[in-house]
Coordinates of C-alpha atoms in Angstrom, one line a residue:
W3 CA 0.0 0.0 0.0
Q4 CA 2.7 2.5 1.0
S5 CA 4.7 1.8 -2.2
I6 CA 1.7 2.4 -4.4
R7 CA 0.7 5.6 -2.5
S8 CA 4.2 7.1 -2.7
K9 CA 4.3 6.5 -6.5
A10 CA 0.9 8.0 -7.1
N11 CA 1.3 11.0 -4.7
P12 CA 2.9 13.4 -7.2
Q13 CA -0.3 13.5 -9.2
V14 CA -2.4 15.1 -6.4
I15 CA -0.2 18.0 -5.3
P16 CA -2.3 21.2 -5.3
R17 CA -0.6 22.8 -8.3
K18 CA -1.3 19.8 -10.6
V19 CA -4.9 19.4 -9.4
L20 CA -5.6 23.1 -10.0
E21 CA -4.8 22.5 -13.7
F22 CA -8.1 20.7 -14.0
A23 CA -10.1 23.8 -12.7
P24 CA -11.6 24.9 -16.1
L25 CA -12.7 21.3 -16.9
I26 CA -14.3 20.8 -13.5
Y27 CA -16.0 24.2 -13.8
G28 CA -17.5 22.9 -17.0
V29 CA -18.9 19.9 -15.2
A30 CA -20.5 22.3 -12.6
D31 CA -22.0 24.3 -15.4
D32 CA -23.6 21.1 -16.9
L33 CA -25.0 20.2 -13.5
I34 CA -26.6 23.6 -13.0
K35 CA -28.2 23.4 -16.5
H36 CA -29.4 19.9 -15.7
L37 CA -30.9 20.9 -12.4
W38 CA -32.7 23.9 -14.1
D39 CA -34.3 21.5 -16.6
Q40 CA -35.5 19.2 -13.7
R41 CA -37.6 22.0 -12.0
G42 CA -41.3 21.5 -11.5
L43 CA -43.9 24.1 -12.0
D44 CA -43.2 25.4 -8.5
G45 CA -39.6 26.0 -9.3
Y46 CA -38.5 23.1 -7.1
V47 CA -36.2 20.2 -8.0
S48 CA -37.8 17.3 -6.1
D49 CA -34.4 15.6 -5.3
V50 CA -30.9 16.8 -6.1
R51 CA -29.1 13.7 -4.9
E52 CA -29.2 11.7 -8.2
P53 CA -27.9 14.6 -10.4
L54 CA -25.1 15.2 -7.9
I55 CA -24.0 11.6 -8.1
D56 CA -23.8 12.1 -11.9
W57 CA -21.8 15.3 -11.2
G58 CA -19.4 13.4 -9.0
M59 CA -19.0 10.7 -11.7
E60 CA -18.2 13.3 -14.4
G61 CA -15.6 14.9 -12.1
V62 CA -13.7 11.7 -11.4
G63 CA -13.9 10.9 -15.1
I64 CA -12.0 14.1 -15.9
F65 CA -9.4 13.6 -13.2
I66 CA -8.7 9.9 -13.8
L67 CA -9.6 9.3 -17.4
G68 CA -9.3 12.7 -18.9
Q69 CA -12.7 12.4 -20.5
R70 CA -16.3 13.3 -20.0
M71 CA -18.8 10.5 -19.2
N72 CA -21.7 12.4 -20.9
I73 CA -23.9 11.2 -18.1
F74 CA -26.0 14.4 -18.2
T75 CA -26.5 14.5 -22.0
N76 CA -26.3 11.0 -23.4
P77 CA -25.8 8.4 -20.7
S78 CA -25.0 4.9 -22.1
P79 CA -26.2 1.8 -20.3
R80 CA -22.5 1.1 -19.5
M81 CA -22.1 4.4 -17.7
L82 CA -25.3 4.0 -15.7
Q83 CA -24.2 0.5 -14.6
F84 CA -20.8 1.8 -13.7
R85 CA -22.3 4.6 -11.6
N86 CA -24.6 2.2 -9.7
A87 CA -21.7 -0.3 -9.2
G88 CA -19.6 2.5 -7.7
I89 CA -22.4 3.3 -5.2
T90 CA -22.7 -0.4 -4.2
F91 CA -18.9 -0.7 -3.8
V92 CA -18.9 2.1 -1.2
D93 CA -22.0 0.9 0.6
C94 CA -20.6 -2.6 1.1
I95 CA -17.4 -1.4 2.7
A96 CA -18.7 -0.4 6.2
P97 CA -20.4 -3.7 7.0
M98 CA -17.3 -5.6 6.1
L99 CA -15.0 -3.6 8.4
S100 CA -16.6 -4.9 11.5
P101 CA -14.2 -7.1 13.5
F102 CA -17.0 -9.7 13.8
S103 CA -17.9 -9.8 10.1
L104 CA -19.2 -13.2 9.2
Y105 CA -17.9 -13.1 5.7
K106 CA -14.5 -14.0 7.1
Y107 CA -15.9 -17.5 7.8
F108 CA -18.5 -18.0 5.0
P109 CA -20.0 -16.0 2.2
T110 CA -22.7 -13.5 3.2
P111 CA -25.1 -11.5 1.0
T112 CA -23.0 -8.3 1.5
S113 CA -19.7 -10.1 0.7
V114 CA -21.2 -11.7 -2.4
R115 CA -22.5 -8.3 -3.6
F116 CA -19.1 -6.8 -2.9
E117 CA -17.2 -9.5 -4.8
N118 CA -19.5 -9.2 -7.8
V119 CA -19.3 -5.4 -7.9
V120 CA -15.5 -5.4 -7.6
R121 CA -15.3 -7.9 -10.4
Y122 CA -17.5 -5.7 -12.6
L123 CA -15.6 -2.5 -11.7
Q124 CA -12.3 -4.3 -12.5
E125 CA -13.7 -5.3 -15.9
I126 CA -14.9 -1.8 -16.8
S127 CA -11.8 -0.1 -15.5
G128 CA -9.7 -2.6 -17.5
E129 CA -11.6 -1.5 -20.6
F130 CA -10.9 2.2 -19.9
I131 CA -7.2 1.4 -19.4
T132 CA -7.0 -0.7 -22.6
E133 CA -8.7 2.1 -24.6
R134 CA -6.3 4.7 -23.3
M135 CA -3.2 2.6 -23.8
K136 CA -4.2 2.0 -27.4
K137 CA -4.5 5.8 -28.0
L138 CA -1.2 6.5 -26.3
M139 CA 0.6 3.8 -28.4
E140 CA -1.0 5.1 -31.6
A141 CA 0.2 8.6 -30.9
T142 CA 3.7 7.3 -30.2
Q143 CA 3.7 5.4 -33.5
R144 CA 2.7 8.5 -35.4
G145 CA 5.7 10.3 -33.8
E146 CA 3.6 12.6 -31.8
K147 CA 4.6 14.0 -28.4
V148 CA 2.6 12.2 -25.8
E149 CA 1.4 14.4 -23.0
A150 CA -0.5 13.2 -20.0
V151 CA -4.0 14.7 -19.7
S152 CA -5.2 12.6 -16.8
F153 CA -4.0 10.7 -13.8
L154 CA -4.4 7.5 -15.8
D155 CA -2.0 8.8 -18.5
Q156 CA 0.5 9.7 -15.8
W157 CA 0.3 6.2 -14.3
L158 CA 0.6 4.5 -17.7
L159 CA 3.7 6.6 -18.5
D160 CA 5.3 5.9 -15.2
E161 CA 7.5 2.8 -15.4
N162 CA 7.6 2.5 -11.6
I163 CA 3.8 1.8 -11.4
S164 CA 2.9 -1.8 -12.4
T165 CA -0.1 -2.7 -14.5
E166 CA -1.8 -4.4 -11.5
D167 CA -1.4 -1.2 -9.5
I168 CA -2.8 0.9 -12.3
H169 CA -5.9 -1.3 -12.4
M170 CA -6.4 -1.0 -8.7
L171 CA -5.9 2.8 -8.6
T172 CA -8.3 3.4 -11.5
R173 CA -11.0 1.1 -10.1
D174 CA -10.8 2.5 -6.6
F175 CA -10.7 6.2 -7.6
L176 CA -13.6 5.9 -10.0
A177 CA -15.7 4.0 -7.6
A178 CA -14.9 5.9 -4.4
G179 CA -15.0 9.4 -5.9
M180 CA -18.6 9.5 -6.8
D181 CA -20.7 8.9 -3.7
T182 CA -18.5 10.8 -1.3
T183 CA -18.2 14.1 -3.2
S184 CA -21.8 14.0 -4.4
T185 CA -23.0 13.6 -0.8
A186 CA -20.9 16.6 0.3
G187 CA -22.4 18.5 -2.7
A188 CA -25.9 17.7 -1.6
Y189 CA -25.3 18.9 1.9
L190 CA -23.7 22.1 0.6
L191 CA -26.6 23.1 -1.6
Y192 CA -29.1 22.4 1.1
E193 CA -27.3 24.5 3.7
L194 CA -26.9 27.4 1.2
A195 CA -30.6 27.2 0.5
K196 CA -31.3 27.2 4.3
N197 CA -28.9 29.9 5.2
Q198 CA -29.6 32.9 3.0
D199 CA -27.0 35.1 4.7
V200 CA -24.2 32.6 3.8
Q201 CA -25.5 32.3 0.3
E202 CA -25.5 36.0 -0.3
K203 CA -22.0 36.5 1.3
L204 CA -20.7 33.8 -0.9
R205 CA -22.2 35.4 -4.0
R206 CA -20.7 38.7 -3.2
E207 CA -17.2 37.2 -2.9
V208 CA -17.5 35.1 -6.1
L209 CA -18.9 38.0 -8.2
S210 CA -16.2 40.4 -7.0
V211 CA -13.4 38.0 -7.7
V212 CA -14.5 35.8 -10.7
G213 CA -17.3 37.9 -12.1
P214 CA -20.9 36.9 -13.2
K215 CA -19.6 35.0 -16.3
G216 CA -15.9 34.5 -15.5
I217 CA -14.2 31.1 -15.5
P218 CA -12.1 30.5 -12.4
T219 CA -8.4 30.2 -12.8
P220 CA -5.8 28.8 -10.3
K221 CA -5.0 32.5 -9.5
T222 CA -8.5 33.6 -8.8
L223 CA -9.3 30.5 -6.8
Q224 CA -6.7 31.7 -4.2
K225 CA -8.9 34.8 -3.6
L226 CA -12.0 33.0 -2.4
P227 CA -11.5 32.5 1.4
Y228 CA -15.2 32.6 2.2
A229 CA -15.9 29.9 -0.3
K230 CA -13.2 27.7 1.1
N231 CA -14.4 28.3 4.6
T232 CA -17.9 27.2 3.5
I233 CA -16.4 23.9 2.4
K234 CA -14.6 23.5 5.7
E235 CA -17.8 24.2 7.5
I236 CA -20.0 21.8 5.5
L237 CA -17.5 19.0 6.2
R238 CA -17.7 19.9 9.9
Y239 CA -21.5 20.3 10.0
H240 CA -22.2 17.3 7.9
P241 CA -19.3 14.9 8.0
I242 CA -19.2 12.5 5.1
T243 CA -17.9 9.5 7.1
S244 CA -18.6 8.4 10.7
G245 CA -15.0 8.8 11.8
N246 CA -11.4 7.9 11.4
L247 CA -10.0 4.5 12.6
R248 CA -6.4 3.9 13.5
H249 CA -4.5 1.1 15.3
L250 CA -2.2 2.4 18.1
P251 CA 1.4 1.8 17.2
E252 CA 2.3 1.7 21.0
E253 CA 0.7 1.7 24.4
T254 CA -1.1 5.0 24.8
Q255 CA -2.8 6.7 27.8
F256 CA -6.1 8.6 27.1
G257 CA -7.0 10.4 30.4
E258 CA -7.5 7.7 32.9
Y259 CA -7.4 4.9 30.4
V260 CA -4.3 3.0 29.2
L261 CA -4.8 1.4 25.8
P262 CA -2.4 -1.4 24.7
K263 CA -0.5 -1.4 21.5
G264 CA -2.6 -2.5 18.5
T265 CA -5.9 -1.2 19.9
A266 CA -8.3 0.1 17.2
V267 CA -9.4 3.6 18.1
V268 CA -12.2 5.3 16.3
I269 CA -12.5 9.1 16.3
S270 CA -16.2 9.9 16.0
S271 CA -16.8 12.8 13.5
L272 CA -20.2 13.7 14.7
S273 CA -19.2 13.8 18.4
F274 CA -16.2 16.0 17.7
N275 CA -17.8 18.2 15.1
R276 CA -20.9 19.1 17.1
S277 CA -19.2 19.4 20.5
S278 CA -19.7 22.6 22.4
S279 CA -16.4 22.1 24.2
I280 CA -14.7 22.6 20.9
Y281 CA -16.9 24.9 18.9
E282 CA -19.0 27.9 19.9
E283 CA -22.6 27.3 18.7
P284 CA -21.7 24.0 17.2
H285 CA -25.2 23.5 15.8
R286 CA -25.1 26.7 13.7
F287 CA -23.8 26.6 10.2
N288 CA -21.2 29.4 10.2
P289 CA -18.3 29.5 7.7
D290 CA -16.9 32.6 9.5
R291 CA -15.9 30.5 12.5
W292 CA -12.8 29.5 10.5
N293 CA -11.5 33.1 10.2
D294 CA -10.5 34.0 13.7
R295 CA -7.4 31.9 14.4
E296 CA -6.5 33.8 17.6
T297 CA -9.7 33.4 19.6
R298 CA -11.2 30.1 18.4
R299 CA -10.9 27.1 20.7
F300 CA -10.5 24.4 18.0
T301 CA -7.3 23.4 16.2
A302 CA -6.6 21.9 12.8
F303 CA -7.1 18.4 14.4
S304 CA -10.5 19.2 15.7
N305 CA -12.0 18.4 12.3
I306 CA -10.1 16.0 10.0
P307 CA -12.7 15.0 7.3
F308 CA -10.0 13.6 5.1
G309 CA -8.0 12.0 7.8
F310 CA -4.3 12.8 8.5
G311 CA -0.9 11.5 7.8
P312 CA 0.2 8.8 5.3
R313 CA -3.3 7.3 5.2
A314 CA -5.1 10.6 4.6
C315 CA -7.7 10.6 1.8
Y316 CA -5.8 10.5 -1.5
G317 CA -8.6 12.3 -3.3
R318 CA -8.8 15.3 -0.9
R319 CA -7.6 17.9 -3.4
L320 CA -9.9 16.6 -6.1
A321 CA -13.0 16.7 -3.9
E322 CA -12.2 20.2 -2.6
L323 CA -11.8 21.5 -6.2
E324 CA -15.1 20.0 -7.3
L325 CA -16.9 21.5 -4.3
L326 CA -15.2 24.9 -4.9
M327 CA -16.3 24.9 -8.6
L328 CA -19.8 24.0 -7.6
L329 CA -20.0 26.9 -5.2
V330 CA -18.7 29.3 -7.8
K331 CA -21.2 28.2 -10.4
V332 CA -24.1 28.3 -8.0
A333 CA -23.1 31.8 -6.8
Q334 CA -22.9 33.0 -10.4
D335 CA -26.2 31.5 -11.7
L336 CA -28.7 30.6 -9.0
H337 CA -30.5 31.6 -6.0
L338 CA -31.4 28.6 -3.8
E339 CA -34.3 28.2 -1.4
T340 CA -35.9 25.3 0.5
D341 CA -39.0 24.6 2.5
Q342 CA -37.5 21.4 3.9
K343 CA -36.9 21.3 7.6
G344 CA -34.3 18.5 7.6
F345 CA -33.7 14.9 6.7
K346 CA -32.6 11.6 8.1
V347 CA -29.1 10.4 7.6
E348 CA -28.1 6.8 6.7
G349 CA -25.1 5.6 8.6
T350 CA -23.3 3.4 6.1
T351 CA -19.8 3.9 4.8
V352 CA -20.9 7.4 3.7
L353 CA -23.3 9.4 6.0
K354 CA -25.8 10.0 3.2
P355 CA -29.2 11.7 3.5
M356 CA -32.0 9.1 3.3
D357 CA -34.7 11.6 2.4
P358 CA -34.9 13.5 -0.9
I359 CA -33.3 17.0 -0.8
R360 CA -35.7 19.5 -2.3
L361 CA -34.5 22.8 -3.5
K362 CA -36.1 25.8 -5.3
L363 CA -34.0 27.3 -8.1
T364 CA -34.3 30.9 -9.3
K365 CA -31.9 32.5 -11.9
I366 CA -30.2 35.6 -10.8

């Protein structure tokens, strides 16, 4: 694992990820157009969750494959099956992480589903890899300069990454990048609709920096502190996963308790993120709480939605860029409202809303 991660890490440094900004902005633009077309006579989109899954899939398609999936305009049965398989892949992980999982002793319905979906994802990922290898080889044979336009290209051109590792990286990225980012996007749009003051402050910042029709660049993205704080706050207020799990490398004392080496410790995201001992008004959605570094009680380790250290989320920079582009496009084009008072959350691998998220869209 560590060997694969170290070889793939150069692709996700901030500078390289930001090069995808115009393309990811285009995906956000397509999402907004699609949501607008989905409105009812009352101006409401009855549920934004499914379109946001498609948005997440288009984003990882650009990062990993360097191509659009056309899921909004002309979805093929293959793409729809791949999307559904990716969601199933993520949903199956949590039940199988239990230390008392029965699948370790005999097949269970969840383990059978997981094995089948991994096999299918491996097959489809293999097709993507074969198609891309063919194009790169043809370009080389024509004497053209081969330039990497995606993570997959960079992996294929790197002699230090084996074919087996490329298959694994492609499969896992494509599968895991849809449901997680789309869930954060759904929470983000809901809270903007619910908190009009946040939405208006965001709009003022985006319009002053990017303009009503401007396309964000890596330079202008550095001038959107409130938008970035809004992303930090949504990941605090609505954590995407239930927590972080680590095994202690040595005997460790927590208060009055001494935990032996090897103990599995889970840091509960909801408990920390909504704790009044860490955050003032923890149940209030307030992006401005991230501004005052001198007086705030929390630290960088109070909220670690992507984990920390060598095993931190590999796709962090990709997700943050997708969410930032979504905020920019919404601020430029739409005013959001909702009459929804809340929703239930499903506690699987991803903490997803169980109920539809209903939003009213008005063009500005």
